[in-house]
PDB file of C-alpha atoms in Angstrom:
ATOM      1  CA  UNK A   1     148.243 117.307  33.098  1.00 51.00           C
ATOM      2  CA  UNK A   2     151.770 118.140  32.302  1.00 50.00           C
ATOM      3  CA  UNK A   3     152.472 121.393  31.726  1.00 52.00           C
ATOM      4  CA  UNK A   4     153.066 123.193  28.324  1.00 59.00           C
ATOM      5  CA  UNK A   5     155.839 125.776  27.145  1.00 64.00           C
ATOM      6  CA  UNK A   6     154.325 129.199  27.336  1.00 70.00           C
ATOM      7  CA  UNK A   7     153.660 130.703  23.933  1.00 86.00           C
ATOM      8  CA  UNK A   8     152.463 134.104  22.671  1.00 91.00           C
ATOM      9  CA  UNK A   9     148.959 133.874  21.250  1.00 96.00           C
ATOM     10  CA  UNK A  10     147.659 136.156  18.642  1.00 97.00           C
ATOM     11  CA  UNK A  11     144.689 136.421  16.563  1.00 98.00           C
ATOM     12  CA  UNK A  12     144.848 135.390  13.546  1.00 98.00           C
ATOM     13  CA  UNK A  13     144.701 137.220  10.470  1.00 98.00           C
ATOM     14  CA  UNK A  14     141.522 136.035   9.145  1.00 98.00           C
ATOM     15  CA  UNK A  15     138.766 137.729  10.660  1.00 98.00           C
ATOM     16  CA  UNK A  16     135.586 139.609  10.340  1.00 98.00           C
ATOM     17  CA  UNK A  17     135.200 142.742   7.878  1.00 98.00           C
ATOM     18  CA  UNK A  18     134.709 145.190  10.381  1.00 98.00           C
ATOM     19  CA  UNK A  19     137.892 143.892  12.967  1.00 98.00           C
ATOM     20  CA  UNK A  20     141.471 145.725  12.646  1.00 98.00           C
ATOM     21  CA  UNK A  21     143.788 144.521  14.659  1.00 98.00           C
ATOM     22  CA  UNK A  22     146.726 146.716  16.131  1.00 97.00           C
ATOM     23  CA  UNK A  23     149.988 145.827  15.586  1.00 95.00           C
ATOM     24  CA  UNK A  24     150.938 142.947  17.690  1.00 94.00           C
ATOM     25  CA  UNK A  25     147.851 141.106  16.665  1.00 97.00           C
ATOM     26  CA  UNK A  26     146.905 140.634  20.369  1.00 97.00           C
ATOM     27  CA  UNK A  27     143.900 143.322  20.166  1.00 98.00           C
ATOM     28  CA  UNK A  28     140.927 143.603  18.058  1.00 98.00           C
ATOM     29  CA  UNK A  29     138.522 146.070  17.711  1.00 98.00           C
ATOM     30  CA  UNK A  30     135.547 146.669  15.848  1.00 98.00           C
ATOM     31  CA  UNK A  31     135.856 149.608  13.788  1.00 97.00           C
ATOM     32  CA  UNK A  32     131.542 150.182  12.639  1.00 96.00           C
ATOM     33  CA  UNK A  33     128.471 148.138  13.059  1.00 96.00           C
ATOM     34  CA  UNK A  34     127.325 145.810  15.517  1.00 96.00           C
ATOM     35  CA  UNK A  35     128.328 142.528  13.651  1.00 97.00           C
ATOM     36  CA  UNK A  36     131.401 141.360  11.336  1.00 98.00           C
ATOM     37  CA  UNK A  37     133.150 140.831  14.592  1.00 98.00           C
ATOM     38  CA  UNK A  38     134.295 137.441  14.605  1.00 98.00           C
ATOM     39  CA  UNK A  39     137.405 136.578  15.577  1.00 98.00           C
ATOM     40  CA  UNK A  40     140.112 133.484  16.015  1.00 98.00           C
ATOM     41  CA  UNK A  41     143.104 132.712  17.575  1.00 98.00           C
ATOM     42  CA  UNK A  42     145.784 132.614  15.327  1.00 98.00           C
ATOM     43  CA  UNK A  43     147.200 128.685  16.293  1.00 97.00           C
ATOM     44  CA  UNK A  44     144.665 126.113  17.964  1.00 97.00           C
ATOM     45  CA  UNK A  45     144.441 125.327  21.142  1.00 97.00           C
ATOM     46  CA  UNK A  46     146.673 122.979  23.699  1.00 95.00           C
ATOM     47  CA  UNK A  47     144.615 121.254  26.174  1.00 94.00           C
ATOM     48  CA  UNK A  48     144.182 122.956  29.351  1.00 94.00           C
ATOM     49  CA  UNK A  49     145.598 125.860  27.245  1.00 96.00           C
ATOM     50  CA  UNK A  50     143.453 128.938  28.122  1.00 97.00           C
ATOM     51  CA  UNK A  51     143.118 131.585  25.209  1.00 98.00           C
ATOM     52  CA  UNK A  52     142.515 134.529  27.915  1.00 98.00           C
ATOM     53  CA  UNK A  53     141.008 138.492  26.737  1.00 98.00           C
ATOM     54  CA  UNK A  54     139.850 141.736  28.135  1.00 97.00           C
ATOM     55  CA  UNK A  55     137.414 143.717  27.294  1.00 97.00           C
ATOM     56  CA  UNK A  56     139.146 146.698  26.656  1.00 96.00           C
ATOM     57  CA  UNK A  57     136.211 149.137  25.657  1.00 96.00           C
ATOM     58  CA  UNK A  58     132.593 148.818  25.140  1.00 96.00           C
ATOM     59  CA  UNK A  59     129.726 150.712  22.908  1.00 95.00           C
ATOM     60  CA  UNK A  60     126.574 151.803  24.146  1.00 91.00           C
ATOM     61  CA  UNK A  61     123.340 151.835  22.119  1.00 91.00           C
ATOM     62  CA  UNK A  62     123.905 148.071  20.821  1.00 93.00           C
ATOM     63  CA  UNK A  63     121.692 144.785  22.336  1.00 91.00           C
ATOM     64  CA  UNK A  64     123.893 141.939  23.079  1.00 92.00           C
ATOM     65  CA  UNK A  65     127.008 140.885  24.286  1.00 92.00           C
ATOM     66  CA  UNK A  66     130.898 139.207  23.688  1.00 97.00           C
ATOM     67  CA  UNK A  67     130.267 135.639  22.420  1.00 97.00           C
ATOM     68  CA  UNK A  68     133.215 133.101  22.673  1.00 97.00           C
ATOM     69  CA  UNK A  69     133.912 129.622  22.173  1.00 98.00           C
ATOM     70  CA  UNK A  70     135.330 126.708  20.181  1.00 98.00           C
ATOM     71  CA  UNK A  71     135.844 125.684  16.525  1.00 98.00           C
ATOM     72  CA  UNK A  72     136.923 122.639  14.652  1.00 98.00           C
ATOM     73  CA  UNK A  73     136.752 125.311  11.533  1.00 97.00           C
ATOM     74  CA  UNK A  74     140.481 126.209  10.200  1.00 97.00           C
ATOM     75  CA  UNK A  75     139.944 129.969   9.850  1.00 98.00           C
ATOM     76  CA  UNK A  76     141.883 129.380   6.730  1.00 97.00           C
ATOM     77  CA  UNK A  77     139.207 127.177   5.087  1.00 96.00           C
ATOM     78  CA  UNK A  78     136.489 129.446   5.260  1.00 97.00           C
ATOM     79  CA  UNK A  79     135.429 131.185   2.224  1.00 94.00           C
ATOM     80  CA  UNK A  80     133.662 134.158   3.923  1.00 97.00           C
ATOM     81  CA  UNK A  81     134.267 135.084   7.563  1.00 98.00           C
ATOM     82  CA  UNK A  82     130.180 134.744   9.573  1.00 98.00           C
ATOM     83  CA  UNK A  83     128.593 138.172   9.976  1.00 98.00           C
ATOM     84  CA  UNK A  84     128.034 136.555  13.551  1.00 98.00           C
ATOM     85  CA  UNK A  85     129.421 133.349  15.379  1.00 98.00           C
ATOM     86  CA  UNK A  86     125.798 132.765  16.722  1.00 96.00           C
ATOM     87  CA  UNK A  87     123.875 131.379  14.815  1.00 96.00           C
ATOM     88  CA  UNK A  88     126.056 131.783  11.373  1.00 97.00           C
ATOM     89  CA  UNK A  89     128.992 130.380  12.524  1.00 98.00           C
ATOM     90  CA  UNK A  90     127.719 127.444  14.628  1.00 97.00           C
ATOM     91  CA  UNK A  91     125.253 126.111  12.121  1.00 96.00           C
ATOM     92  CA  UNK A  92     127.996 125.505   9.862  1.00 95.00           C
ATOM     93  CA  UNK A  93     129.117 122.661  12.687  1.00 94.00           C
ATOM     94  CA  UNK A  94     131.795 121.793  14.234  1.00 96.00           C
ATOM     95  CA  UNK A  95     131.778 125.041  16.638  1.00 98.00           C
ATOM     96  CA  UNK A  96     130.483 126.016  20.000  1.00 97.00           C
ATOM     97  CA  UNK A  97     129.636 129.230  20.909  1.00 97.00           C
ATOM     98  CA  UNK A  98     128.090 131.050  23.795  1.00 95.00           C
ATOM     99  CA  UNK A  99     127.283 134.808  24.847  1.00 94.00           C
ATOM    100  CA  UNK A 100     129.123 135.694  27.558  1.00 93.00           C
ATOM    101  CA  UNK A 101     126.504 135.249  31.077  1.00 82.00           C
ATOM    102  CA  UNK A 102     126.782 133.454  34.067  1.00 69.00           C
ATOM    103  CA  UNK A 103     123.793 131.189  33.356  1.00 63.00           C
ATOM    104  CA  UNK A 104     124.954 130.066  30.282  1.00 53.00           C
ATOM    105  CA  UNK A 105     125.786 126.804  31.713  1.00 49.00           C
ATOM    106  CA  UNK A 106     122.829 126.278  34.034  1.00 41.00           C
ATOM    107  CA  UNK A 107     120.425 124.683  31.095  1.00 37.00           C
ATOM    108  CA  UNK A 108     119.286 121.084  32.327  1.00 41.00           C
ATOM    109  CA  UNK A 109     120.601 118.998  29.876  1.00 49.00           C
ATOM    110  CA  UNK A 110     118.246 116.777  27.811  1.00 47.00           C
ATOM    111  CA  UNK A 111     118.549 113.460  28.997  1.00 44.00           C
ATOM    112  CA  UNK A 112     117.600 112.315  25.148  1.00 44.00           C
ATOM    113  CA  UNK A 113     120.473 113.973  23.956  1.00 39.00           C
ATOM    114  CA  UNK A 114     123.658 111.264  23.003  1.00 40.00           C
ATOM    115  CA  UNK A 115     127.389 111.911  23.622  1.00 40.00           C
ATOM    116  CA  UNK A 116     129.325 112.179  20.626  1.00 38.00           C
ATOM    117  CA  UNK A 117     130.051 109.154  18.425  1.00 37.00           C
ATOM    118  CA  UNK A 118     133.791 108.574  18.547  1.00 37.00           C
ATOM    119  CA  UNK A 119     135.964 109.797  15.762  1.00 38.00           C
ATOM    120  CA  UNK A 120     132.538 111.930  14.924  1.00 40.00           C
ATOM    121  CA  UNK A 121     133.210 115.707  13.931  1.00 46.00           C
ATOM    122  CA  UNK A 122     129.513 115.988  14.326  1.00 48.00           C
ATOM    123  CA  UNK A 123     128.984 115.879  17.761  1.00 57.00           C
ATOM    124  CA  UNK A 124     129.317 118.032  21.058  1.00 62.00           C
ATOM    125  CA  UNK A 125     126.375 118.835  23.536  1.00 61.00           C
ATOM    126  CA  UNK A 126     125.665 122.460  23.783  1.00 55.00           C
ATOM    127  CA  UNK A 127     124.122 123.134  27.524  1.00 60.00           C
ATOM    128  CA  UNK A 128     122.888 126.521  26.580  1.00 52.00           C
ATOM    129  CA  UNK A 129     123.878 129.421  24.587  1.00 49.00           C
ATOM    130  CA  UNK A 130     122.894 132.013  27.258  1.00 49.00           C
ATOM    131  CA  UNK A 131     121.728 134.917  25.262  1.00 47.00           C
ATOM    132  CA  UNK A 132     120.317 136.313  28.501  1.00 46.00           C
ATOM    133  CA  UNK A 133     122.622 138.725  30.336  1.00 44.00           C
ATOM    134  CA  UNK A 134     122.487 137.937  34.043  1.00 42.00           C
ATOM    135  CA  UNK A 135     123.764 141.037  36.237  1.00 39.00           C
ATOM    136  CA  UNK A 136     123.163 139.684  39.055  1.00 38.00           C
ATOM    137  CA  UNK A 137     125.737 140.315  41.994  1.00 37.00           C
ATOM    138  CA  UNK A 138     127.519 138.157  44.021  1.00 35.00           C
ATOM    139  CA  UNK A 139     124.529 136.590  46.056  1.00 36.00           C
ATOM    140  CA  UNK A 140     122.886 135.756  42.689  1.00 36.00           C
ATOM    141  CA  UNK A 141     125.718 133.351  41.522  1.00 36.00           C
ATOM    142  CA  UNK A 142     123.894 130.099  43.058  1.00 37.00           C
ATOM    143  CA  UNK A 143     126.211 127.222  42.781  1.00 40.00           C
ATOM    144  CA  UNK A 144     128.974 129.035  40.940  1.00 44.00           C
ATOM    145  CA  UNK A 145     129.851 131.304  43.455  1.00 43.00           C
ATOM    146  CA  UNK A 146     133.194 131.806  44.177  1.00 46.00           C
ATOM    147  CA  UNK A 147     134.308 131.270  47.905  1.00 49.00           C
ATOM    148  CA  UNK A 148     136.120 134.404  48.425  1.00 47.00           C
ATOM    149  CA  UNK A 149     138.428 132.578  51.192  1.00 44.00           C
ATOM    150  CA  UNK A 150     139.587 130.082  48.333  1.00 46.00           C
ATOM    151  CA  UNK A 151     140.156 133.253  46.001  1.00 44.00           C
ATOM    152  CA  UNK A 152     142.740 134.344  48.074  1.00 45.00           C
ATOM    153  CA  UNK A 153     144.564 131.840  49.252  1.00 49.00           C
ATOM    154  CA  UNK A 154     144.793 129.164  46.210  1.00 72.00           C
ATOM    155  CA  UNK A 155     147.691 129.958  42.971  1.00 81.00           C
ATOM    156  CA  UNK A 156     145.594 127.931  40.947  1.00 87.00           C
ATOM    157  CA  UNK A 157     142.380 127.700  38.890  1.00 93.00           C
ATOM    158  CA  UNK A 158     141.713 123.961  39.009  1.00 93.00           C
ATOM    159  CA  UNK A 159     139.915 122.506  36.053  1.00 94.00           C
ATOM    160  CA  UNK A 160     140.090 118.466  36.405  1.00 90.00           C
ATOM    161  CA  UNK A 161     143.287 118.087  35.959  1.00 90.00           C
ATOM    162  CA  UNK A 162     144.803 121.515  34.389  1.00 92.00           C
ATOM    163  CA  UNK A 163     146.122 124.052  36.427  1.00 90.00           C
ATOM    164  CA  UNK A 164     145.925 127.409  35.244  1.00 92.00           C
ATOM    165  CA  UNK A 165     147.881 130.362  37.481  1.00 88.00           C
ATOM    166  CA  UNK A 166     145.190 133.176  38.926  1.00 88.00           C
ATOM    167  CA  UNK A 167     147.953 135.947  38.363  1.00 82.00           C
ATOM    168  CA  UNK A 168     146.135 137.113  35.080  1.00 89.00           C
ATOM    169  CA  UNK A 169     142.556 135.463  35.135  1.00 95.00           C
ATOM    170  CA  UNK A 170     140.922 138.177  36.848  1.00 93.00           C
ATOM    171  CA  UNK A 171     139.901 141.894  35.676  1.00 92.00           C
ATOM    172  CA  UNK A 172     141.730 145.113  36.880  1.00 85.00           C
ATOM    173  CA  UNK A 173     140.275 148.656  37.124  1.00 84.00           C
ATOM    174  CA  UNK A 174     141.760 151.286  36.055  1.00 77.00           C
ATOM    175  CA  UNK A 175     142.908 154.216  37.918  1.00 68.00           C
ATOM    176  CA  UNK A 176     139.782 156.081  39.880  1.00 68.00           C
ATOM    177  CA  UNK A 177     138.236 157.365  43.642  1.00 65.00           C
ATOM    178  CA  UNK A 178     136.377 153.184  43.384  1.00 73.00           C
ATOM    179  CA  UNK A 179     139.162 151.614  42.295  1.00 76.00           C
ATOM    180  CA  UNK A 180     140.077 149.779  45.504  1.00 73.00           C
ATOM    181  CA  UNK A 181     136.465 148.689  45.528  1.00 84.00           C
ATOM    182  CA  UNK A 182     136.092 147.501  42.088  1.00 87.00           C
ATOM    183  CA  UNK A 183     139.307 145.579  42.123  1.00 84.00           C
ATOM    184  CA  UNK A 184     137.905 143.640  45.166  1.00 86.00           C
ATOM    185  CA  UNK A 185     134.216 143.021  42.990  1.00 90.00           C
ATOM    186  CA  UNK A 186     136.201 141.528  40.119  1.00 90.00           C
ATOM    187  CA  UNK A 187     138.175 138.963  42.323  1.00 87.00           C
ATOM    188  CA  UNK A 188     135.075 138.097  43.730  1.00 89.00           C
ATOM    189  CA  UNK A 189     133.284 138.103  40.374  1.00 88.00           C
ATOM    190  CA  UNK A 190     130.051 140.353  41.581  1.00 90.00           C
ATOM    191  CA  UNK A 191     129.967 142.588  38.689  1.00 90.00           C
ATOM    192  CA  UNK A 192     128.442 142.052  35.303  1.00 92.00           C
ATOM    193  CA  UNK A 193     130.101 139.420  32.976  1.00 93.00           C
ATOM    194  CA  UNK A 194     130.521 141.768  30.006  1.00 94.00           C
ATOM    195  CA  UNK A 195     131.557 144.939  32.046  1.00 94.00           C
ATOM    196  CA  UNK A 196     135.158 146.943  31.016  1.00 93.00           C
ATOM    197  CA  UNK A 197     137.782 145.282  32.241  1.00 93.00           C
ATOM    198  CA  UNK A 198     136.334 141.856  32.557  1.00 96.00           C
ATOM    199  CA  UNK A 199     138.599 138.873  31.646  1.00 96.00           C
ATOM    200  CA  UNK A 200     137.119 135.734  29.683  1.00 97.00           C
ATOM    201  CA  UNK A 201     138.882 132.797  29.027  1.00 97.00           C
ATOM    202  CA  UNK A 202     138.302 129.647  27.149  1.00 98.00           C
ATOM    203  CA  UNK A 203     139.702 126.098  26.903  1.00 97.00           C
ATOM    204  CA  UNK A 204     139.256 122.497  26.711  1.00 97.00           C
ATOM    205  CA  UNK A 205     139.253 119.901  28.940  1.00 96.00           C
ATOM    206  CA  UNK A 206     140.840 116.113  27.598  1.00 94.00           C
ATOM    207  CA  UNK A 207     137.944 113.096  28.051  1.00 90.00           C
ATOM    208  CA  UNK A 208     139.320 110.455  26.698  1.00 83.00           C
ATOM    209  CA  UNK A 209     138.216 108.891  23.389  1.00 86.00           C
ATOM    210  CA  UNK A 210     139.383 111.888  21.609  1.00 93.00           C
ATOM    211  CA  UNK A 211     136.484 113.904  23.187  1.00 97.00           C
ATOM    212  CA  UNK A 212     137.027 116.729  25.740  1.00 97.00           C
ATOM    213  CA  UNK A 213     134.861 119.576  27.313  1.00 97.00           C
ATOM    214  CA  UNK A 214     134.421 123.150  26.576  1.00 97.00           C
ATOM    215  CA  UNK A 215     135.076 125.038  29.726  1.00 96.00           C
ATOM    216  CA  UNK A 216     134.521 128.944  29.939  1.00 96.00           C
ATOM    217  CA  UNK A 217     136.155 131.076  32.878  1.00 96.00           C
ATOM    218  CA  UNK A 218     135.103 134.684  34.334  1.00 95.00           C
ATOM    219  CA  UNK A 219     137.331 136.435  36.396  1.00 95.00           C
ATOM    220  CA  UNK A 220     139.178 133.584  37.592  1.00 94.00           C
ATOM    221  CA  UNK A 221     135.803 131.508  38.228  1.00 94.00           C
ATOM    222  CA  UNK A 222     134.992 128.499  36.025  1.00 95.00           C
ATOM    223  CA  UNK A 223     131.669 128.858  34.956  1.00 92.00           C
ATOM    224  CA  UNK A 224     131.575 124.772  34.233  1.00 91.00           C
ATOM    225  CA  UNK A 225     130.914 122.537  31.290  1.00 93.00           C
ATOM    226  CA  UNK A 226     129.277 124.538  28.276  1.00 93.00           C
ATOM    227  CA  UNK A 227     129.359 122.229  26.222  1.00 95.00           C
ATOM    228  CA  UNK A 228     130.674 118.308  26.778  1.00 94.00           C
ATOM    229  CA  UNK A 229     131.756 115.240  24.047  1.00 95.00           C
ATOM    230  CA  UNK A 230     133.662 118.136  21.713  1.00 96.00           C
ATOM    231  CA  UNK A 231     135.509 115.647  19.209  1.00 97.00           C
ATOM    232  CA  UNK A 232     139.292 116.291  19.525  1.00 96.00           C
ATOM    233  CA  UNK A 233     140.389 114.538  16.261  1.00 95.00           C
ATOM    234  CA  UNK A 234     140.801 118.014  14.366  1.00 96.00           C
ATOM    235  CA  UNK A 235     142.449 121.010  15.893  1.00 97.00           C
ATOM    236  CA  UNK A 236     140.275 123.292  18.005  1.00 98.00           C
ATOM    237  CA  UNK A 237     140.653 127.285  17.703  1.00 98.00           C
ATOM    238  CA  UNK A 238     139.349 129.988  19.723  1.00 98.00           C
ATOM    239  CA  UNK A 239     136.689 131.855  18.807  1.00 98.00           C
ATOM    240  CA  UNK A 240     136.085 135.325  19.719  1.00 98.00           C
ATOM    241  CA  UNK A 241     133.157 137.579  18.555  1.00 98.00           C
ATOM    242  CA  UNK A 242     133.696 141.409  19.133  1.00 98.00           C
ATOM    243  CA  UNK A 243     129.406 141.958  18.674  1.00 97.00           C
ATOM    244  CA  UNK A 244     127.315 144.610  19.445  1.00 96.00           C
ATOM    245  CA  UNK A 245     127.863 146.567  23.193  1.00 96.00           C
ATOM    246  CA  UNK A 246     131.593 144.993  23.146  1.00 97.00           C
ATOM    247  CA  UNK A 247     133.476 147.197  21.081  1.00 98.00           C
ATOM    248  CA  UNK A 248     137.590 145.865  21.633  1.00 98.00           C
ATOM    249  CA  UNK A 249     139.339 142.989  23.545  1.00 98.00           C
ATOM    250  CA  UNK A 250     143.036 142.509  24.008  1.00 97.00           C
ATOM    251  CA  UNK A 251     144.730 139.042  24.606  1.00 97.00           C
ATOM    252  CA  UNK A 252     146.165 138.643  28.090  1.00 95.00           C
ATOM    253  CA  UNK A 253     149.092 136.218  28.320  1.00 91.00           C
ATOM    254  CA  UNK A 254     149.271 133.765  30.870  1.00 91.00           C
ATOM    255  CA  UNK A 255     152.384 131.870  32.487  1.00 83.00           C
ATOM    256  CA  UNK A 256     151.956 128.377  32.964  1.00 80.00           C
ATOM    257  CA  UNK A 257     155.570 127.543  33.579  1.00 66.00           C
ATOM    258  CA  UNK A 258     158.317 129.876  35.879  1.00 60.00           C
ATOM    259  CA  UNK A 259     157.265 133.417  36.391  1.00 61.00           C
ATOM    260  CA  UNK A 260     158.824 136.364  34.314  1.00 63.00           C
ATOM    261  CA  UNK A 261     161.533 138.644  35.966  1.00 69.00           C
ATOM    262  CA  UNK A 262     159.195 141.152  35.289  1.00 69.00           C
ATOM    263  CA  UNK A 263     156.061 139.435  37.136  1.00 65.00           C
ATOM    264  CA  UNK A 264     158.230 138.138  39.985  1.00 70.00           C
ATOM    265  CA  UNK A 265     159.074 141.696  40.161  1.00 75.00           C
ATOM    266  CA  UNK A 266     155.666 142.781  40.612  1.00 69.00           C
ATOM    267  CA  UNK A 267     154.320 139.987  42.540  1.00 69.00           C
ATOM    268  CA  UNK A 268     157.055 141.040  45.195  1.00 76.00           C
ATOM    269  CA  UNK A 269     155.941 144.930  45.385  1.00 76.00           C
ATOM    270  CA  UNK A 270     152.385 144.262  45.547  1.00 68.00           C
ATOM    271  CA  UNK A 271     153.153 142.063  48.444  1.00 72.00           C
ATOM    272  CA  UNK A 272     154.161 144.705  50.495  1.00 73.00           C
ATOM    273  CA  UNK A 273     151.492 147.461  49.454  1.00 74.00           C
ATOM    274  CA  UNK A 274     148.096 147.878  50.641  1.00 67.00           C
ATOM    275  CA  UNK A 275     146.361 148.640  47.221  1.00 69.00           C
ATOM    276  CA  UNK A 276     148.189 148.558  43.614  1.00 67.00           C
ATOM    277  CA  UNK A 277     147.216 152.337  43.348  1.00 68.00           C
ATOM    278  CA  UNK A 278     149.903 152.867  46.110  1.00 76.00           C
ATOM    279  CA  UNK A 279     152.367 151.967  43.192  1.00 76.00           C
ATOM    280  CA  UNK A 280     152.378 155.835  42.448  1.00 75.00           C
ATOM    281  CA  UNK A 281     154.226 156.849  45.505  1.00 76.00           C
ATOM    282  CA  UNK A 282     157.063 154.385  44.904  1.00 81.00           C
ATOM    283  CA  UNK A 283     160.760 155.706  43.461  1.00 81.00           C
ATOM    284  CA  UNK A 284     160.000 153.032  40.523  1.00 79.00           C
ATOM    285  CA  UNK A 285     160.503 153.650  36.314  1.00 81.00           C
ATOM    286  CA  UNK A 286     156.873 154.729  34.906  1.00 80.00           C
ATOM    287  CA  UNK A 287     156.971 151.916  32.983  1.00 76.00           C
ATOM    288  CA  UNK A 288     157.179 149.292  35.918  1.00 74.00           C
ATOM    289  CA  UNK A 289     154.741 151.089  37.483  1.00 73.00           C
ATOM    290  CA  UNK A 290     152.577 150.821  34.829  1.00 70.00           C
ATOM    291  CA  UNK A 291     153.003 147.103  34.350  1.00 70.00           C
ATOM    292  CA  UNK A 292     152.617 146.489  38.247  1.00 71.00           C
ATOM    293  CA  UNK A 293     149.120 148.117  37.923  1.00 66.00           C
ATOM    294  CA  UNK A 294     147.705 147.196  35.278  1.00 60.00           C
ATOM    295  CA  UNK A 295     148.786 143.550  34.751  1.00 63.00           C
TER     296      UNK A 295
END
């Protein structure tokens, strides 16, 4: 797939009642409640173009999860923003949404069950919806598991035929006595799918016939096909619900094309440190520092 120019993705202003967004549009929190989280990116999709978040803080006391998908929807068609993307949003059509688990994608798939008709707005195969959050570690990821070897020696996330850079795909801890720890449990993707500092990403994969596949990626692993023969012939948007035990996400940006000065910068003094924490001890502006460690 030919790469596309890089591009600064947003949310967009329509969203639910209980979302305020800070000032860039890039992070979204829910402000009360559990629901009236829903969320969309502000432009649709590219193929292959991942629309990449964070979970920046989380709420105890609440049942369930971050849900994220796909919709056909133009945010600025709908009269009333869902109270929830599952099952509001999704039996309106034309969207496909999932909680955030590992085994989301691991539902047989009923052999009865026909692709979509082409040129059809109606169709899509959902392979689960994975309301069931799996904390399993790393020995529990069956046939996703991530070969750590691979991790750390390929650039790439390869999805068919897009190629998405690893740089950003994978969650960061922040500043602590575990850190070193944690930051190696997030590149291997043992921890919990929903926990702080997780990234989730979402895109769409080209099939031909105007059809493509809805792909979601934790941590820098592809989870696989959620949901297969999405019709292409209307824009697709991101969808991102902020529900229940997730409380705020922030967009991360991701570089398809030449690298920053700024992350070519920081690529080239983590080389030479032995953890990103290290950073501190370096003669470097705060504000460098702060970007080598965190981003």
């Amino acid at each position: 797939m030919e790469p596309f120019p890089d591009r600064f993705l947003e949310f967009h202003p329509i969203h639910g009642t209980n979302v305020r967004l800070d000032h860039l549009d890039t992070q979204a929190t829910r402000v009360e409640s559990f629901a009236n989280g829903v969320c969309f990116s502000k432009h649709p999709l590219k193929p292959g173009e991942i629309f990449l978040i964070e979970i920046e803080e989380k709420e105890l006391g609440w049942c369930g999860h971050l849900r994220v998908g796909l919709t056909a929807r133009d945010p600025m068609s709908l009269e009333v923003v869902p109270e929830y993307s599952i099952p509001d949003l999704t039996d309106l059509g034309d969207s496909w949404v999932f909680a955030i688990t590992r085994n989301h994608n691991k539902v047989v798939e009923d052999p009865g069950v026909q692709e979509a008709e082409e040129g059809g707005l109606a169709g899509g195969r959902r392979l689960g919806r994975g309301e069931v959050e799996d904390v399993a570690g790393a020995q529990g990821l069956g046939g996703n598991s991530m070969n750590p070897k691979h991790f750390f020696t390929d650039s790439h996330l390869h999805i068919e035929d897009v190629r998405i850079p690893r740089d950003k795909l994978v969650g960061r801890s922040r500043p602590g006595r575990f850190s070193h720890i944690l930051d190696d449990l997030y590149k291997i993707n043992a921890l919990p799918p929903t926990a702080r500092r997780s990234r989730i990403g979402v895109l769409y994969v080209s099939r031909g016939r105007d059809l493509a596949d809805m792909h979601i990626v934790i941590n820098g692993e592809d989870m696989g096909a959620s949901a297969k023969g999405i019709p292409t012939i209307q824009p697709l948007y991101a969808v991102v619900d902020v529900f229940a035990a997730t409380k705020c996400v922030r967009i991360v940006q991701v570089e398809y094309g030449f690298s920053s000065l700024q992350t070519l910068c920081r690529k080239a003094i983590q080389k030479h440190i032995v953890h990103r924490m290290a950073i501190d001890w370096l003669e470097l502006p705060e504000a460098l520092k702060h970007y080598c460690k965190y981003e």
